[in-house]
Amino acid sequence: WIAASETALLSPNSASGPLLQLTGKLLSDSLRAGSTDSFLKSALADICTELAVQWAGVIRRVPGPAWEVYCEHGQAGGVRPGVLWEDAVDRESAGVLRSEQGRVFAAFPLTRGTPGGQLLATAGRHADRELADGGILLARTLSLCLTLTDHEQRSKRQLDRLRSTLEIASRLSQAEDAAPLLELIAQEATRLLHCDRSSIFLWNRERNEVEARPALGIRGASLRLPAGEGIVGETLRTGRAILVDDAYDDPRFNQDVDRKSGYRTRSLICVPLRDAEGKVIGAFQGINRHGGQTFTAEDEECLTLLGIQAAVALRNLQEKDLLHRSHRQLAERATRGIMIVGESAAMSALRDTIRRLASTDLPVLVLGESGTG
């Protein structure tokens, strides 16, 4: 029998032992990480130690062309060897570059589709085959770790969103007024989408306007807007969800609300609100995802599910209101044909007493012989 600690490859005395032990630690840490950022900060510190470099970072190419550092550890010295990074991605191979100042930069491609980045990049003072081999192995391990962490975070978010949807659904039967319930759904959307604000827009087709609940920048009140304007108007017309990364760069965005409220909209998402027959009755909007991030297809699915709950709530409340009106009408109709017979002073006084008491919610005790009530 051979224990893992006795394996030659994992022995501290083996050249590859510490490297293989680190790959195992990274995989284990990725499954326990609270977030991708927290995992990367710890992982990059370990990678710097193992590769004996002063800086390590996960980077990705952004439009421009330019490069963006997703997460980093240590000091890079302010130099960004974009040519090396470009070649590493294009060749799908690791590369090492020594600057005129003697600083060594290395780039190790991550597996395609890795969440958060395309390269593991390092900066240090030495360059050898161990750096290249170790960097390639750690880049492959890091790719798997980031994929596992991202999958775990997605599962947690989905579970949280389903739990919130069920909690909202359980409150539908208890709701007596639409306004508090719609505000609750909007608050849940704000929390689950990690954005600044959310609003539900109800479409009044007769007036050709929408009413926002809750309204942006108007505490405890609603906001009425023309139904054909802005992103909301486009969603009502097309019945399709709209995701906007830069609101002021989109000609469909109506800047009037921002000017009145003093608020600056950056990114937004808007999905149609449909009734049980699939008819568009409004729109559900979220604005400004936290951290400068943009909304995703996952956010669209979440907002659509919450929108279904909002539509069901409105339908239930409308049916309750209809039942209450029908009950009042039937009660009034039934009482019209009923009267107390008699014109004596005692009967007139009794009718006066009944009329006074009928307009109150006070309990009444009726006394007398059997049948008096």
XYZ file of C-alpha atoms in Angstrom:
373
model
C 0.000 0.000 0.000
C 1.140 3.549 -0.789
C -0.359 6.641 0.837
C -0.698 9.882 -1.172
C 1.937 11.503 1.034
C 4.356 8.701 0.105
C 3.988 9.199 -3.654
C 7.274 10.251 -5.204
C 5.642 12.897 -7.421
C 3.972 14.553 -4.399
C 6.986 14.384 -2.142
C 8.328 17.761 -0.972
C 11.738 16.555 -2.166
C 10.416 16.028 -5.703
C 10.844 18.878 -8.173
C 7.194 18.575 -9.181
C 5.838 17.828 -5.709
C 5.048 21.408 -4.563
C 3.559 22.242 -7.972
C 1.223 19.239 -7.945
C 0.260 19.933 -4.352
C -0.654 23.491 -5.322
C -2.895 22.269 -8.168
C -4.752 20.082 -5.689
C -5.099 22.995 -3.255
C -6.453 25.275 -5.972
C -9.097 22.722 -6.966
C -10.127 22.258 -3.343
C -10.260 26.025 -2.691
C -12.388 26.625 -5.781
C -15.152 24.371 -4.452
C -15.240 26.195 -1.111
C -14.843 29.751 -2.393
C -17.495 32.281 -1.506
C -16.918 34.158 -4.765
C -14.722 34.103 -7.857
C -12.884 37.251 -6.722
C -12.028 35.847 -3.297
C -10.784 32.605 -4.843
C -8.599 34.405 -7.402
C -6.989 36.704 -4.843
C -5.863 33.715 -2.820
C -4.939 31.598 -5.872
C -2.802 34.300 -7.506
C -0.878 34.820 -4.274
C -0.085 31.092 -4.177
C 0.901 31.128 -7.866
C 3.300 34.030 -7.303
C 4.987 32.072 -4.522
C 5.203 28.823 -6.489
C 6.544 30.421 -9.700
C 8.796 32.858 -7.790
C 7.363 35.917 -9.593
C 6.496 39.379 -8.281
C 3.157 39.676 -10.073
C 0.437 37.402 -11.442
C -2.892 38.302 -12.979
C -5.824 36.960 -14.946
C -6.355 39.174 -17.991
C -8.731 39.323 -20.933
C -8.933 41.109 -24.249
C -11.591 43.825 -24.557
C -12.740 45.849 -27.604
C -10.242 48.413 -28.693
C -8.192 46.223 -28.982
C -7.076 46.502 -25.364
C -6.423 44.339 -22.336
C -8.167 44.360 -18.986
C -6.862 42.913 -15.732
C -9.687 40.929 -14.138
C -7.764 40.172 -10.929
C -4.117 40.511 -9.897
C -1.643 40.045 -7.057
C 1.694 41.797 -6.519
C 3.400 44.585 -8.466
C 3.537 44.495 -12.264
C 5.791 47.528 -12.602
C 3.292 49.400 -14.779
C 4.380 47.658 -18.012
C 1.728 45.972 -20.176
C 3.382 43.727 -22.835
C 0.366 43.662 -25.137
C 2.305 42.113 -28.031
C 3.235 39.104 -25.906
C -0.344 38.706 -24.721
C -1.706 38.996 -28.268
C 0.698 36.352 -29.575
C -0.046 33.996 -26.670
C -3.783 34.097 -27.418
C -3.328 33.815 -31.185
C -0.844 30.935 -30.943
C -2.592 29.314 -27.973
C 0.885 28.812 -26.548
C 2.859 30.060 -23.565
C 5.392 32.797 -24.201
C 8.171 34.563 -22.271
C 9.530 38.066 -22.975
C 12.528 39.758 -21.349
C 12.439 43.568 -21.352
C 15.459 45.827 -21.793
C 15.338 46.510 -18.068
C 15.729 42.789 -17.351
C 12.155 42.224 -16.250
C 10.649 38.925 -17.418
C 7.025 38.729 -18.551
C 5.232 35.452 -19.253
C 1.790 34.605 -20.629
C -0.016 31.276 -20.291
C -3.315 30.761 -22.170
C -6.317 29.680 -20.179
C -8.691 27.126 -21.652
C -11.148 28.665 -24.126
C -14.346 29.829 -22.477
C -12.778 30.257 -19.040
C -14.992 32.660 -17.034
C -13.237 35.954 -16.347
C -10.161 35.794 -18.550
C -8.056 34.461 -21.406
C -4.538 34.478 -19.962
C -2.597 33.872 -16.781
C 0.157 36.506 -16.958
C 3.202 36.925 -14.708
C 6.066 39.360 -14.192
C 9.329 38.568 -12.407
C 13.105 38.502 -12.639
C 13.932 35.035 -13.960
C 13.020 32.885 -16.964
C 13.634 29.166 -17.369
C 11.903 26.003 -18.525
C 10.473 25.418 -15.027
C 8.658 28.743 -15.240
C 7.119 27.786 -18.590
C 6.160 24.241 -17.570
C 4.806 25.305 -14.185
C 2.885 28.231 -15.653
C 1.206 26.038 -18.270
C 0.111 23.466 -15.680
C -1.179 26.160 -13.308
C -3.017 27.925 -16.141
C -4.825 24.704 -17.025
C -5.652 24.095 -13.363
C -6.796 27.695 -12.916
C -9.119 27.363 -15.926
C -10.808 24.351 -14.359
C -11.019 26.067 -10.984
C -12.632 29.196 -12.447
C -15.136 27.061 -14.354
C -16.025 25.152 -11.172
C -16.326 28.360 -9.144
C -18.479 30.017 -11.790
C -20.747 26.954 -11.982
C -21.075 26.895 -8.192
C -21.915 30.606 -8.051
C -24.476 30.239 -10.827
C -26.130 27.360 -8.982
C -26.300 29.408 -5.781
C -27.793 32.395 -7.599
C -30.358 30.209 -9.333
C -31.327 28.597 -6.030
C -31.652 32.010 -4.394
C -33.802 33.276 -7.254
C -36.076 30.225 -7.176
C -36.443 30.563 -3.408
C -37.434 34.219 -3.751
C -39.915 33.368 -6.514
C -41.564 30.745 -4.293
C -41.716 33.153 -1.343
C -43.404 35.772 -3.510
C -45.835 33.176 -4.853
C -46.792 32.208 -1.297
C -47.784 35.810 -0.551
C -50.035 36.218 -3.561
C -53.108 34.746 -1.891
C -52.682 37.033 1.139
C -52.239 40.309 -0.740
C -55.091 42.812 -0.463
C -53.531 45.697 -2.377
C -51.453 45.741 -5.545
C -49.047 48.562 -4.648
C -47.194 46.904 -1.713
C -46.951 43.594 -3.544
C -45.522 45.171 -6.706
C -42.999 47.086 -4.605
C -41.980 43.852 -2.886
C -41.424 42.118 -6.248
C -39.401 45.106 -7.504
C -37.257 45.045 -4.353
C -36.553 41.340 -4.816
C -35.576 41.965 -8.436
C -33.154 44.694 -7.314
C -31.536 42.328 -4.825
C -31.330 39.297 -7.112
C -30.021 41.223 -10.130
C -27.506 43.162 -7.986
C -28.639 46.447 -9.513
C -29.558 49.903 -8.212
C -33.306 49.899 -8.883
C -36.170 48.031 -10.505
C -39.596 49.236 -11.606
C -42.756 47.583 -12.891
C -44.530 49.543 -15.640
C -48.286 48.890 -16.032
C -49.695 49.685 -19.468
C -52.926 51.676 -19.673
C -53.906 51.133 -23.295
C -56.866 53.554 -23.197
C -54.663 56.455 -22.124
C -51.625 55.108 -24.005
C -49.403 55.592 -20.962
C -47.474 53.491 -18.458
C -47.410 53.836 -14.686
C -44.169 52.963 -12.893
C -44.381 51.140 -9.565
C -42.257 51.985 -7.650
C -41.221 55.140 -9.480
C -37.599 56.146 -9.898
C -36.740 58.956 -7.481
C -40.342 59.408 -6.306
C -40.811 57.872 -2.870
C -44.254 56.426 -2.205
C -45.692 57.636 -5.516
C -46.114 56.517 -9.085
C -44.778 57.980 -12.306
C -46.813 58.176 -15.520
C -45.092 58.271 -18.896
C -46.165 58.024 -22.552
C -46.335 54.355 -23.521
C -44.512 54.745 -26.827
C -41.248 56.274 -25.579
C -37.894 54.909 -24.481
C -36.763 51.360 -23.882
C -40.035 50.533 -22.112
C -42.009 51.682 -25.147
C -39.851 49.520 -27.420
C -40.469 46.493 -25.178
C -44.232 47.110 -25.215
C -44.267 47.377 -29.018
C -42.104 44.353 -29.781
C -42.891 42.123 -26.809
C -39.163 41.269 -26.584
C -36.598 41.707 -23.818
C -33.976 44.423 -24.281
C -30.517 44.510 -22.677
C -28.559 47.769 -22.960
C -24.901 48.035 -21.917
C -24.599 51.819 -22.379
C -27.928 53.655 -22.063
C -26.710 57.048 -23.338
C -25.234 55.398 -26.400
C -28.612 53.831 -27.318
C -30.931 56.118 -29.347
C -34.001 54.356 -27.907
C -33.197 55.505 -24.360
C -35.273 58.437 -23.080
C -33.055 60.728 -20.984
C -35.908 62.889 -19.654
C -36.363 60.876 -16.430
C -32.639 61.112 -15.668
C -32.698 64.856 -16.186
C -35.668 65.284 -13.835
C -34.388 62.949 -11.116
C -30.662 63.727 -11.350
C -29.931 60.020 -11.678
C -27.489 58.621 -14.235
C -28.579 55.430 -15.989
C -25.704 53.334 -17.343
C -26.907 49.797 -18.057
C -30.457 48.477 -18.072
C -32.632 45.474 -18.786
C -36.318 45.492 -19.706
C -38.606 42.464 -20.194
C -42.290 42.354 -21.186
C -44.936 41.677 -18.557
C -47.592 39.250 -19.865
C -50.956 38.064 -18.555
C -52.214 34.450 -18.551
C -53.195 34.742 -22.238
C -49.742 35.985 -23.243
C -50.909 39.559 -23.838
C -48.370 42.281 -22.977
C -49.715 44.291 -20.021
C -46.559 46.148 -19.055
C -42.795 45.924 -18.617
C -40.316 45.076 -15.868
C -37.086 47.080 -15.804
C -33.823 46.922 -13.868
C -31.118 49.583 -14.088
C -27.408 49.917 -13.286
C -25.958 46.528 -12.394
C -23.428 46.871 -9.579
C -19.694 46.913 -10.190
C -20.055 48.429 -13.647
C -21.146 45.047 -14.999
C -23.766 44.561 -17.692
C -26.945 42.502 -17.515
C -26.904 38.938 -18.824
C -29.271 36.351 -20.267
C -29.402 34.851 -16.765
C -30.690 38.195 -15.449
C -33.279 38.257 -18.222
C -34.571 34.845 -17.145
C -34.740 35.941 -13.491
C -36.626 39.149 -14.301
C -39.026 37.264 -16.572
C -39.862 34.786 -13.780
C -40.494 37.609 -11.323
C -42.584 39.354 -13.979
C -44.809 36.275 -14.190
C -45.396 36.535 -10.426
C -46.254 40.222 -10.774
C -48.768 39.460 -13.560
C -50.355 36.674 -11.476
C -50.597 39.014 -8.478
C -52.350 41.672 -10.556
C -54.734 39.080 -11.994
C -55.597 37.729 -8.532
C -56.190 41.195 -7.117
C -58.408 42.130 -10.062
C -60.474 38.982 -9.535
C -60.744 39.697 -5.804
C -61.909 43.220 -6.535
C -64.480 41.870 -8.999
C -65.795 39.403 -6.407
C -66.099 42.127 -3.785
C -68.040 44.366 -6.178
C -70.334 41.482 -7.135
C -70.946 40.699 -3.465
C -71.891 44.304 -2.702
C -74.213 44.456 -5.691
C -75.944 41.213 -4.701
C -76.315 42.374 -1.104
C -77.826 45.690 -2.198
C -80.176 43.900 -4.602
C -81.306 41.490 -1.900
C -81.980 44.168 0.696
C -84.082 46.306 -1.657
C -86.975 43.832 -1.466
C -86.890 43.478 2.311
C -88.763 45.753 4.701
C -90.076 45.665 8.250
C -93.851 45.735 8.271
C -95.596 48.214 10.599
C -96.086 51.966 11.018
C -96.441 52.296 14.777
C -94.189 54.613 16.785
C -92.246 51.623 18.118
C -91.624 50.229 14.622
C -90.584 53.674 13.303
C -88.134 54.037 16.196
C -86.774 50.550 15.456
C -86.231 51.393 11.798
C -84.374 54.606 12.769
C -82.126 52.644 15.127
C -81.365 50.079 12.429
C -80.469 52.795 9.927
C -78.045 54.440 12.395
C -76.375 51.173 13.313
C -76.139 49.940 9.715
C -73.587 52.641 8.847
C -71.182 51.561 11.636
C -68.961 48.561 12.307
C -70.150 48.254 15.928
C -71.343 44.879 17.255
C -75.094 44.806 18.041
C -76.853 42.715 20.698
C -80.532 42.010 19.849
C -82.777 41.287 22.894
C -86.331 39.964 23.030
C -88.557 36.935 22.605
C -87.589 34.037 20.381
C -87.830 35.229 16.765
C -87.147 38.901 17.637
C -83.855 38.895 15.701
